[in-house]
Coordinates of C-alpha atoms in Angstrom, one line a residue:
Chain U
X1 CA 150.3 34.4 -42.1
X2 CA 147.3 32.5 -40.8
X3 CA 146.4 29.2 -42.5
X4 CA 142.9 29.3 -40.9
X5 CA 141.2 32.6 -40.1
X6 CA 137.9 32.9 -38.2
X7 CA 136.4 36.4 -38.8
X8 CA 133.5 37.6 -36.7
X9 CA 131.7 34.2 -36.7
X10 CA 128.2 34.1 -35.1
X11 CA 125.0 32.1 -35.0
X12 CA 121.7 32.3 -33.2
X13 CA 119.3 29.6 -32.2
X14 CA 115.7 30.9 -31.7
X15 CA 116.9 34.4 -30.7
X16 CA 119.7 33.2 -28.4
X17 CA 123.2 34.1 -29.6
X18 CA 125.0 30.8 -29.2
X19 CA 128.2 32.3 -30.7
X20 CA 128.7 36.0 -31.3
X21 CA 131.4 37.8 -33.2
X22 CA 134.3 35.4 -32.6
X23 CA 137.6 36.0 -34.4
X24 CA 141.0 34.4 -34.3
X25 CA 143.6 32.7 -36.5
X26 CA 145.7 29.5 -36.6
X27 CA 149.2 29.4 -38.2
X28 CA 150.9 26.2 -39.7
X29 CA 152.4 24.1 -36.9
X30 CA 150.5 26.0 -34.2
X31 CA 148.2 24.4 -31.7
X32 CA 145.3 26.7 -30.8
X33 CA 142.8 25.6 -28.1
X34 CA 139.2 26.8 -27.6
X35 CA 138.2 26.5 -24.0
X36 CA 135.2 27.7 -21.9
X37 CA 132.6 26.5 -19.4
X38 CA 129.9 24.0 -20.6
X39 CA 127.5 25.7 -23.0
X40 CA 130.0 28.4 -23.9
X41 CA 129.5 27.6 -27.6
X42 CA 132.8 25.7 -28.3
X43 CA 131.2 22.8 -30.2
X44 CA 128.8 25.2 -32.0
X45 CA 131.8 27.2 -33.1
X46 CA 133.5 24.0 -34.4
X47 CA 130.4 23.0 -36.2
X48 CA 130.3 26.3 -38.1
X49 CA 134.0 26.2 -39.0
X50 CA 133.7 22.6 -40.3
X51 CA 130.6 23.3 -42.4
X52 CA 128.1 21.3 -40.3
X53 CA 126.2 24.4 -39.3
X54 CA 125.5 27.4 -41.5
X55 CA 127.0 30.5 -39.7
X56 CA 124.6 33.4 -39.2
X57 CA 127.4 35.9 -39.6
X58 CA 131.1 36.1 -40.3
X59 CA 133.6 34.2 -42.5
X60 CA 135.9 31.2 -42.4
X61 CA 139.1 31.7 -44.5
X62 CA 141.2 28.7 -45.3
X63 CA 144.5 29.3 -47.0
X64 CA 143.2 32.7 -48.4
X65 CA 140.0 31.2 -49.7
X66 CA 136.5 31.9 -48.3
X67 CA 135.2 28.5 -47.2
X68 CA 132.3 29.7 -45.1
X69 CA 129.4 27.1 -45.0
X70 CA 131.2 24.8 -47.5
X71 CA 130.1 21.2 -47.1
X72 CA 132.4 18.8 -45.1
X73 CA 133.5 16.8 -48.1
X74 CA 134.7 19.9 -50.0
X75 CA 136.5 21.2 -46.9
X76 CA 138.2 17.8 -46.6
X77 CA 139.4 18.2 -50.2
X78 CA 140.9 21.6 -49.4
X79 CA 142.8 20.2 -46.5
X80 CA 140.6 20.8 -43.5
X81 CA 139.6 17.7 -41.5
X82 CA 138.0 17.2 -38.2
X83 CA 137.2 14.6 -35.6
X84 CA 134.0 14.4 -33.5
X85 CA 133.4 14.3 -29.8
X86 CA 130.9 11.6 -30.3
X87 CA 133.0 9.7 -32.8
X88 CA 132.2 9.2 -36.5
X89 CA 133.8 6.0 -37.6
X90 CA 132.6 3.3 -40.0
X91 CA 131.6 0.8 -37.3
X92 CA 131.3 -2.3 -39.3
X93 CA 134.5 -1.9 -41.2
X94 CA 137.9 -2.9 -39.9
X95 CA 140.3 -0.4 -38.3
X96 CA 142.5 -0.7 -41.4
X97 CA 139.6 -0.2 -43.8
X98 CA 138.5 2.9 -41.8
X99 CA 142.0 4.3 -42.2
X100 CA 142.3 3.4 -45.9
X101 CA 139.0 5.3 -46.4
X102 CA 141.0 8.4 -45.5
X103 CA 143.1 7.8 -48.6
X104 CA 140.0 8.1 -50.7
X105 CA 140.9 11.6 -51.7
X106 CA 144.4 10.9 -52.8
X107 CA 143.4 7.9 -55.0
X108 CA 142.1 8.9 -58.4
X109 CA 141.8 5.6 -60.2
X110 CA 139.1 5.0 -62.9
X111 CA 136.2 2.7 -62.2
X112 CA 137.3 0.6 -65.2
X113 CA 140.9 0.2 -64.1
X114 CA 139.7 -0.9 -60.7
X115 CA 137.3 -3.5 -62.1
X116 CA 139.9 -4.9 -64.4
X117 CA 142.3 -4.9 -61.4
X118 CA 145.0 -3.3 -63.5
X119 CA 148.5 -3.0 -62.1
X120 CA 148.1 0.8 -61.6
X121 CA 145.0 0.1 -59.5
X122 CA 146.7 -2.6 -57.4
X123 CA 149.7 -0.4 -56.8
X124 CA 147.5 2.4 -55.5
X125 CA 145.6 0.0 -53.2
X126 CA 148.9 -1.3 -51.9
X127 CA 150.3 2.2 -51.3
X128 CA 147.1 3.2 -49.4
X129 CA 147.3 0.1 -47.3
X130 CA 151.0 0.7 -46.5
X131 CA 150.3 4.3 -45.6
X132 CA 147.3 3.3 -43.4
X133 CA 149.4 0.7 -41.5
X134 CA 152.1 3.3 -41.0
X135 CA 149.5 5.8 -39.5
X136 CA 148.0 3.1 -37.3
X137 CA 151.5 2.4 -36.0
X138 CA 151.9 6.1 -35.2
X139 CA 148.7 6.2 -33.2
X140 CA 149.4 2.8 -31.5
X141 CA 146.7 0.8 -33.2
X142 CA 148.8 -1.4 -35.5
X143 CA 147.8 -4.6 -33.6
X144 CA 144.1 -3.8 -33.9
X145 CA 144.3 -3.3 -37.7
X146 CA 142.1 -6.3 -38.6
X147 CA 139.6 -5.8 -35.9
X148 CA 136.1 -4.4 -36.5
X149 CA 136.0 -0.7 -35.5
X150 CA 132.8 -1.2 -33.5
X151 CA 134.6 -3.5 -31.1
X152 CA 137.3 -1.0 -30.1
X153 CA 137.4 0.9 -26.8
X154 CA 136.4 4.6 -26.7
X155 CA 140.0 5.7 -26.4
X156 CA 141.1 3.6 -29.3
X157 CA 138.3 4.9 -31.5
X158 CA 139.5 8.5 -30.7
X159 CA 143.0 7.5 -32.0
X160 CA 141.4 5.8 -35.0
X161 CA 139.6 9.0 -35.9
X162 CA 142.8 10.9 -35.7
X163 CA 144.6 8.3 -37.9
X164 CA 141.8 8.5 -40.5
X165 CA 142.0 12.3 -40.5
X166 CA 145.8 12.2 -40.9
X167 CA 145.3 9.9 -43.9
X168 CA 143.7 12.8 -45.7
X169 CA 147.1 14.6 -45.4
X170 CA 145.4 17.7 -43.8
X171 CA 146.7 21.2 -43.6
X172 CA 144.3 22.1 -40.7
X173 CA 143.1 19.5 -38.2
X174 CA 140.1 20.3 -35.9
X175 CA 140.0 18.0 -32.9
X176 CA 136.8 17.9 -30.8
X177 CA 137.7 16.7 -27.3
X178 CA 140.3 14.2 -28.3
X179 CA 141.0 13.2 -24.7
X180 CA 137.4 13.0 -23.5
X181 CA 136.7 9.6 -21.9
X182 CA 140.4 8.6 -22.0
X183 CA 142.4 7.5 -18.9
X184 CA 145.6 9.3 -17.9
X185 CA 147.9 7.1 -19.9
X186 CA 145.7 7.4 -23.1
X187 CA 145.5 11.2 -22.6
X188 CA 149.3 11.4 -22.5
X189 CA 149.6 9.4 -25.7
X190 CA 147.1 11.7 -27.4
X191 CA 149.1 14.6 -26.1
X192 CA 152.3 13.3 -27.7
X193 CA 150.4 12.5 -30.9
X194 CA 149.0 16.0 -31.3
X195 CA 152.3 17.6 -30.6
X196 CA 153.9 15.4 -33.2
X197 CA 151.3 16.2 -35.8
X198 CA 151.7 19.9 -35.2
X199 CA 155.5 19.6 -35.4
X200 CA 155.0 18.3 -39.0
X201 CA 153.5 21.6 -39.9
X202 CA 149.8 21.0 -39.5
X203 CA 147.7 23.8 -38.0
X204 CA 145.7 22.3 -35.1
X205 CA 142.5 23.7 -33.6
X206 CA 141.5 21.9 -30.4
X207 CA 138.4 21.9 -28.2
X208 CA 139.2 20.2 -24.9
X209 CA 138.0 20.0 -21.3
X210 CA 141.2 18.6 -19.9
X211 CA 142.9 21.8 -18.7
X212 CA 146.2 20.1 -18.0
X213 CA 146.4 18.9 -21.5
X214 CA 145.4 22.3 -22.9
X215 CA 147.9 24.2 -20.8
X216 CA 150.7 21.7 -21.7
X217 CA 150.4 21.6 -25.5
X218 CA 148.7 24.9 -26.6
X219 CA 150.6 27.7 -28.2
X220 CA 147.6 29.9 -28.0
X221 CA 144.3 29.7 -26.1
X222 CA 140.9 31.3 -27.0
X223 CA 138.4 31.5 -24.1
X224 CA 134.7 31.6 -24.8
X225 CA 131.9 32.3 -22.4
X226 CA 128.2 32.6 -23.3
X227 CA 129.2 32.6 -27.0
X228 CA 131.6 35.5 -26.7
X229 CA 135.4 35.6 -26.8
X230 CA 136.4 36.9 -23.4
X231 CA 140.1 36.4 -23.6
X232 CA 143.0 35.0 -25.7
X233 CA 146.7 34.6 -25.4
X234 CA 149.4 32.1 -24.3
X235 CA 148.6 29.5 -21.6
X236 CA 150.3 31.5 -18.8
X237 CA 148.5 34.8 -19.5
X238 CA 145.1 33.1 -20.0
X239 CA 145.3 31.1 -16.7
X240 CA 146.0 34.4 -14.9
X241 CA 143.3 36.4 -16.6
X242 CA 140.6 37.6 -14.1
X243 CA 137.8 37.4 -16.7
X244 CA 138.6 33.7 -17.4
X245 CA 138.8 32.9 -13.7
X246 CA 135.4 34.6 -13.1
X247 CA 133.8 32.7 -16.0
X248 CA 134.9 29.3 -14.7
X249 CA 134.1 30.1 -11.0
X250 CA 130.8 31.7 -12.0
X251 CA 129.9 28.6 -14.1
X252 CA 130.7 26.4 -11.1
X253 CA 128.6 28.5 -8.8
X254 CA 125.7 28.3 -11.2
X255 CA 126.1 24.5 -11.4
X256 CA 126.4 24.1 -7.6
Chain Z
X1 CA 113.5 -36.7 -64.9
X2 CA 112.6 -34.4 -67.9
X3 CA 109.6 -33.2 -65.8
X4 CA 111.9 -32.2 -62.9
X5 CA 114.2 -30.5 -65.3
X6 CA 111.4 -28.6 -66.9
X7 CA 110.2 -27.3 -63.5
X8 CA 113.8 -26.4 -62.6
X9 CA 114.3 -24.5 -65.9
X10 CA 111.1 -22.5 -65.5
X11 CA 112.0 -21.9 -61.9
X12 CA 115.4 -20.6 -62.9
X13 CA 113.9 -18.3 -65.5
X14 CA 111.5 -16.8 -63.0
X15 CA 114.3 -16.7 -60.4
X16 CA 116.6 -14.7 -62.7
X17 CA 113.9 -12.1 -62.9
X18 CA 113.6 -11.9 -59.1
X19 CA 117.3 -11.8 -58.8
X20 CA 117.5 -8.8 -61.2
X21 CA 114.9 -6.9 -59.3
X22 CA 116.6 -7.8 -56.0
X23 CA 119.9 -6.6 -57.3
X24 CA 118.2 -3.3 -58.1
X25 CA 117.2 -3.1 -54.4
X26 CA 120.8 -3.6 -53.2
X27 CA 122.3 -0.4 -54.5
X28 CA 119.9 2.2 -53.0
X29 CA 119.8 0.1 -49.8
X30 CA 123.6 0.1 -49.6
X31 CA 123.8 3.8 -50.1
X32 CA 121.1 4.9 -47.7
X33 CA 119.5 1.9 -45.8
X34 CA 116.3 2.7 -47.7
X35 CA 114.3 -0.2 -49.2
X36 CA 113.0 1.5 -52.4
X37 CA 109.5 0.1 -53.1
X38 CA 109.4 2.0 -56.3
X39 CA 111.9 -0.5 -57.7
X40 CA 109.1 -2.5 -59.3
X41 CA 107.9 0.7 -61.1
X42 CA 111.4 1.0 -62.6
X43 CA 110.9 -2.5 -64.1
X44 CA 107.5 -1.5 -65.5
X45 CA 108.9 1.7 -66.9
X46 CA 111.8 -0.3 -68.6
X47 CA 109.3 -2.5 -70.4
X48 CA 106.8 0.3 -71.2
X49 CA 109.2 2.9 -72.6
X50 CA 110.8 0.2 -74.8
X51 CA 107.3 -0.7 -76.1
X52 CA 106.6 3.0 -76.8
X53 CA 110.0 3.6 -78.6
X54 CA 109.7 0.4 -80.5
X55 CA 106.2 1.1 -81.8
X56 CA 107.4 4.6 -82.7
X57 CA 109.8 2.9 -85.1
X58 CA 113.1 2.7 -83.2
X59 CA 115.1 -0.5 -83.6
X60 CA 114.8 -2.8 -80.6
X61 CA 118.3 -2.3 -79.1
X62 CA 118.0 1.5 -79.4
X63 CA 114.5 1.4 -77.8
X64 CA 115.9 -0.7 -74.9
X65 CA 118.8 1.6 -74.4
X66 CA 116.5 4.6 -74.4
X67 CA 114.3 2.9 -71.8
X68 CA 117.2 2.3 -69.5
X69 CA 118.5 5.8 -69.8
X70 CA 115.1 7.4 -69.4
X71 CA 114.3 5.3 -66.4
X72 CA 117.6 6.1 -64.8
X73 CA 116.7 9.8 -65.3
X74 CA 113.4 9.2 -63.6
X75 CA 115.2 7.5 -60.7
X76 CA 117.4 10.5 -60.3
X77 CA 114.4 12.9 -60.4
X78 CA 112.7 10.8 -57.8
X79 CA 115.8 11.2 -55.5
X80 CA 116.0 14.9 -56.1
X81 CA 112.2 15.6 -55.8
X82 CA 111.1 13.1 -53.1
X83 CA 114.0 11.7 -51.1
X84 CA 116.5 14.6 -50.9
X85 CA 114.0 17.2 -49.6
X86 CA 113.3 14.8 -46.7
X87 CA 117.0 14.4 -45.8
X88 CA 117.4 13.7 -42.1
X89 CA 114.1 12.0 -41.8
X90 CA 114.1 8.5 -40.3
X91 CA 114.6 5.6 -42.7
X92 CA 111.0 4.4 -42.2
X93 CA 109.7 7.8 -43.4
X94 CA 111.9 7.5 -46.5
X95 CA 110.6 4.0 -47.2
X96 CA 107.0 5.3 -47.0
X97 CA 108.0 8.1 -49.4
X98 CA 109.2 5.5 -51.9
X99 CA 105.8 3.7 -51.6
X100 CA 104.2 7.1 -52.4
X101 CA 106.5 7.6 -55.3
X102 CA 105.6 4.1 -56.7
X103 CA 101.9 4.9 -56.5
X104 CA 102.5 8.2 -58.3
X105 CA 104.6 6.6 -61.0
X106 CA 102.0 3.9 -61.5
X107 CA 99.2 6.5 -61.9
X108 CA 101.3 8.6 -64.3
X109 CA 102.1 5.5 -66.3
X110 CA 98.4 4.7 -66.6
X111 CA 97.7 8.1 -68.0
X112 CA 100.6 8.1 -70.4
X113 CA 100.6 4.5 -71.6
X114 CA 97.0 3.5 -71.1
X115 CA 95.7 0.3 -69.5
X116 CA 96.4 -2.1 -72.3
X117 CA 98.8 -5.0 -72.0
X118 CA 101.9 -4.6 -74.3
X119 CA 104.8 -6.6 -75.5
X120 CA 107.5 -6.6 -78.1
X121 CA 109.3 -9.5 -79.9
X122 CA 111.8 -11.7 -78.1
X123 CA 115.5 -10.8 -78.9
X124 CA 116.4 -14.2 -80.5
X125 CA 113.1 -15.6 -81.8
X126 CA 110.5 -17.8 -80.0
X127 CA 111.7 -21.3 -81.0
X128 CA 112.2 -23.3 -77.7
X129 CA 115.5 -24.9 -77.1
X130 CA 115.4 -28.6 -76.2
X131 CA 117.6 -29.8 -73.3
X132 CA 117.2 -33.5 -72.3
X133 CA 113.5 -33.5 -73.0
X134 CA 112.7 -30.2 -71.4
X135 CA 112.4 -26.9 -73.2
X136 CA 113.5 -23.3 -72.5
X137 CA 112.8 -20.1 -74.4
X138 CA 115.8 -18.2 -75.9
X139 CA 114.5 -15.1 -74.1
X140 CA 114.9 -17.0 -70.8
X141 CA 118.6 -17.4 -71.5
X142 CA 118.7 -13.6 -72.1
X143 CA 117.1 -13.0 -68.7
X144 CA 119.5 -15.5 -66.9
X145 CA 122.5 -14.0 -68.7
X146 CA 121.4 -10.5 -67.8
X147 CA 121.0 -11.3 -64.1
X148 CA 124.4 -13.0 -63.9
X149 CA 126.1 -10.1 -65.8
X150 CA 124.5 -7.5 -63.6
X151 CA 125.5 -9.5 -60.5
X152 CA 129.2 -9.7 -61.7
X153 CA 129.2 -6.0 -62.5
X154 CA 127.8 -5.0 -59.1
X155 CA 130.0 -7.4 -57.2
X156 CA 133.1 -5.9 -58.9
X157 CA 131.8 -2.4 -58.4
X158 CA 131.3 -2.8 -54.6
X159 CA 134.4 -4.8 -53.9
X160 CA 137.0 -3.4 -56.2
X161 CA 136.2 0.2 -57.1
X162 CA 136.7 3.3 -55.0
X163 CA 133.3 4.6 -56.1
X164 CA 131.7 1.4 -54.9
X165 CA 133.4 1.5 -51.6
X166 CA 132.3 5.2 -51.3
X167 CA 128.7 4.0 -51.7
X168 CA 129.2 1.4 -48.9
X169 CA 131.0 4.0 -46.7
X170 CA 128.1 6.4 -47.2
X171 CA 125.6 3.9 -45.9
X172 CA 127.8 2.9 -43.0
X173 CA 128.1 6.5 -41.7
X174 CA 127.2 9.5 -43.8
X175 CA 128.9 12.1 -41.7
X176 CA 132.1 10.1 -41.5
X177 CA 132.0 9.6 -45.3
X178 CA 131.8 13.4 -45.8
X179 CA 134.7 13.8 -43.4
X180 CA 136.9 11.7 -45.6
X181 CA 135.9 13.7 -48.6
X182 CA 133.1 11.6 -50.1
X183 CA 130.5 13.7 -52.0
X184 CA 127.5 12.0 -50.4
X185 CA 124.7 13.8 -52.4
X186 CA 126.5 12.5 -55.6
X187 CA 126.6 9.0 -54.2
X188 CA 122.8 9.1 -53.7
X189 CA 122.2 10.4 -57.2
X190 CA 124.4 7.7 -58.6
X191 CA 122.7 5.0 -56.6
X192 CA 119.2 6.0 -57.8
X193 CA 120.5 6.2 -61.4
X194 CA 122.0 2.7 -61.2
X195 CA 119.1 1.1 -59.3
X196 CA 116.6 2.5 -61.8
X197 CA 118.7 1.5 -64.8
X198 CA 119.0 -2.1 -63.5
X199 CA 115.3 -2.1 -62.8
X200 CA 114.6 -0.9 -66.4
X201 CA 117.0 -3.5 -67.8
X202 CA 115.0 -6.3 -66.0
X203 CA 111.8 -4.9 -67.5
X204 CA 113.4 -4.9 -71.0
X205 CA 114.5 -8.5 -70.6
X206 CA 111.3 -10.0 -69.2
X207 CA 108.6 -8.2 -71.2
X208 CA 108.8 -10.5 -74.2
X209 CA 108.1 -13.4 -71.7
X210 CA 105.6 -11.9 -69.2
X211 CA 104.3 -8.9 -71.2
X212 CA 103.8 -5.6 -69.4
X213 CA 101.2 -3.1 -68.4
X214 CA 101.1 -0.1 -66.1
X215 CA 100.4 -2.2 -63.0
X216 CA 103.0 -5.0 -63.2
X217 CA 105.5 -3.1 -60.9
X218 CA 104.0 -4.1 -57.5
X219 CA 104.3 -7.8 -58.1
X220 CA 108.0 -7.4 -59.2
X221 CA 108.7 -5.2 -56.2
X222 CA 107.2 -7.7 -53.7
X223 CA 109.0 -10.8 -55.2
X224 CA 112.2 -8.9 -55.6
X225 CA 112.0 -7.6 -52.1
X226 CA 111.3 -11.1 -50.8
X227 CA 114.3 -12.5 -52.7
X228 CA 116.6 -9.7 -51.4
X229 CA 115.5 -10.3 -47.8
X230 CA 116.0 -14.1 -48.3
X231 CA 119.6 -13.6 -49.5
X232 CA 120.3 -10.7 -47.1
X233 CA 119.5 -7.1 -48.0
X234 CA 122.4 -5.2 -49.5
X235 CA 124.6 -8.1 -50.6
X236 CA 124.7 -8.7 -54.4
X237 CA 125.5 -12.4 -53.8
X238 CA 122.5 -12.6 -51.5
X239 CA 120.2 -11.0 -54.1
X240 CA 121.3 -13.5 -56.8
X241 CA 121.1 -16.6 -54.6
X242 CA 117.8 -15.3 -53.0
X243 CA 116.3 -14.7 -56.4
X244 CA 117.1 -18.1 -57.9
X245 CA 116.1 -19.9 -54.7
X246 CA 112.8 -18.2 -54.7
X247 CA 112.2 -18.9 -58.4
X248 CA 113.1 -22.6 -58.2
X249 CA 110.9 -23.0 -55.1
X250 CA 108.0 -21.5 -56.9
X251 CA 108.7 -23.6 -60.0
X252 CA 108.8 -26.9 -58.0
X253 CA 105.7 -26.0 -55.9
X254 CA 103.8 -25.1 -59.1
X255 CA 104.9 -28.3 -60.8
X256 CA 104.5 -30.9 -58.0
X257 CA 101.8 -29.4 -55.8
X258 CA 99.7 -26.7 -57.5
X259 CA 100.4 -23.5 -59.2
X260 CA 97.9 -21.9 -56.8
X261 CA 100.2 -22.6 -53.9
X262 CA 103.4 -21.4 -55.5
X263 CA 103.4 -18.0 -53.8
X264 CA 102.5 -19.5 -50.4
X265 CA 105.2 -22.1 -50.5
X266 CA 107.8 -19.5 -51.4
X267 CA 106.8 -17.1 -48.6
X268 CA 106.7 -20.0 -46.0
X269 CA 110.3 -20.8 -46.8
X270 CA 111.3 -17.1 -46.5
X271 CA 109.6 -16.8 -43.2
X272 CA 111.4 -20.0 -42.0
X273 CA 114.8 -18.7 -43.1
X274 CA 114.3 -15.2 -41.6
X275 CA 113.0 -16.8 -38.4
X276 CA 116.4 -18.6 -37.9
X277 CA 118.6 -16.1 -39.8
X278 CA 117.1 -12.6 -39.4
X279 CA 120.0 -11.2 -41.5
X280 CA 119.1 -13.5 -44.4
X281 CA 121.5 -16.0 -45.9
X282 CA 124.4 -13.6 -46.7
X283 CA 123.3 -10.5 -44.7
X284 CA 125.8 -8.4 -42.8
X285 CA 125.6 -8.4 -39.1
X286 CA 124.5 -5.3 -37.4
X287 CA 127.2 -4.0 -35.0
X288 CA 125.8 -0.7 -33.8
X289 CA 127.1 0.4 -30.5
X290 CA 124.5 1.0 -27.8

């Protein structure tokens, strides 16, 4: 049973079909990657799934519920979280505060209890902080907890975004180029981190340029070209697929 | 000695008003980085609606409550009708929209309430209280208490409550706030309601001292804005300190130099502070990545 189903999703910008009739599913604990040459529509597809763009056609089904075009904060409450290629963190808050912000959903204290600093409110804040520190340890940022997020390196910010998304306790995690701009060591760390998150039962949908990473960790790969799905399957079959090879070589020829 | 004390007391009274208006600025600024120049009109509406309800026969506390609630509703309407449709526009455009909204509200107020100057009785009578040879009106104490109470409430709201931190998170990065499940449209609605309500409360508290008419908003907005900038926009502590500093400066200049120079002296000090501390006394540092 798919946790996340994409059914015939499509969108046009000024008459050009950026994404056309794309369907696939993601099961709990599975890592599905979306690959394709530059401009294939990967990020556009992601933006439609996560409610940033309004799809022109098709449906997004999360856990049996139609969540098409639902705004990001409602998707987050239903267990679908994402990270962004160009990083969306709270720059002037500390790393720890950024992660605690992820616990926002699980806390449900009243304004009055918070203002009076009642024991229930303090307990909740303590639990959120402990959980956040634990997550930061898992992504290897525990020593940067008190630093301002704006001062972190690109690779560290990527991991901070993943930690914050994990704080929401997601069922589905959308990762937009988590390894972009990271060096080989950082990429391998992110690789382990993603595999570990999937092993805990989270469905993971990944857009990534690093083919080695994609081939290593994906259970299933969806290939886009010019907005259309041209192939899907396990890493071995996709890498042998003539249509996929043609799309990548063709893209390279066009670029050269 | 008693002369100095008198100047200080009147400065503190005026400063409390500026602080209240400046506190109103902080909430919308914290949620959206927008400086809402219609803040002064909220002060005017607070006084005017109280006058209207009071002359219609409502007891004063009820009239004041009605004014705060009605003004909060007008603030929410302004967000829905003028700010939200322009979502995604640069902050400067939104600030200009607030100037437009303030002109509109002022015009509408002139039509509804007329051009006369209005007032209503002070809450605790008009007998001045003597302190060491100087005097202060009971209503001044109400204004000072009001500004301190609003400050404490806001300080607790922003530092302790989840909702307050959601407001700060929304201003820091709206998309990231949505990603962690914060309902950012609701945060904006709430901010406008709170800012307008605080503005109206200032109007209710000062009207027995300063009186009110449809066009008092602009002066409040400018002085409150100056106070907020002096203290550091967005920080409740800055708004309070900035407001009282500005008020005391004006009081001392008016007393020892000339009341004609009181505005000039205050603005010179603000320019000097901002020249050396562009973030204001308590402002947060900007840490955007480039």
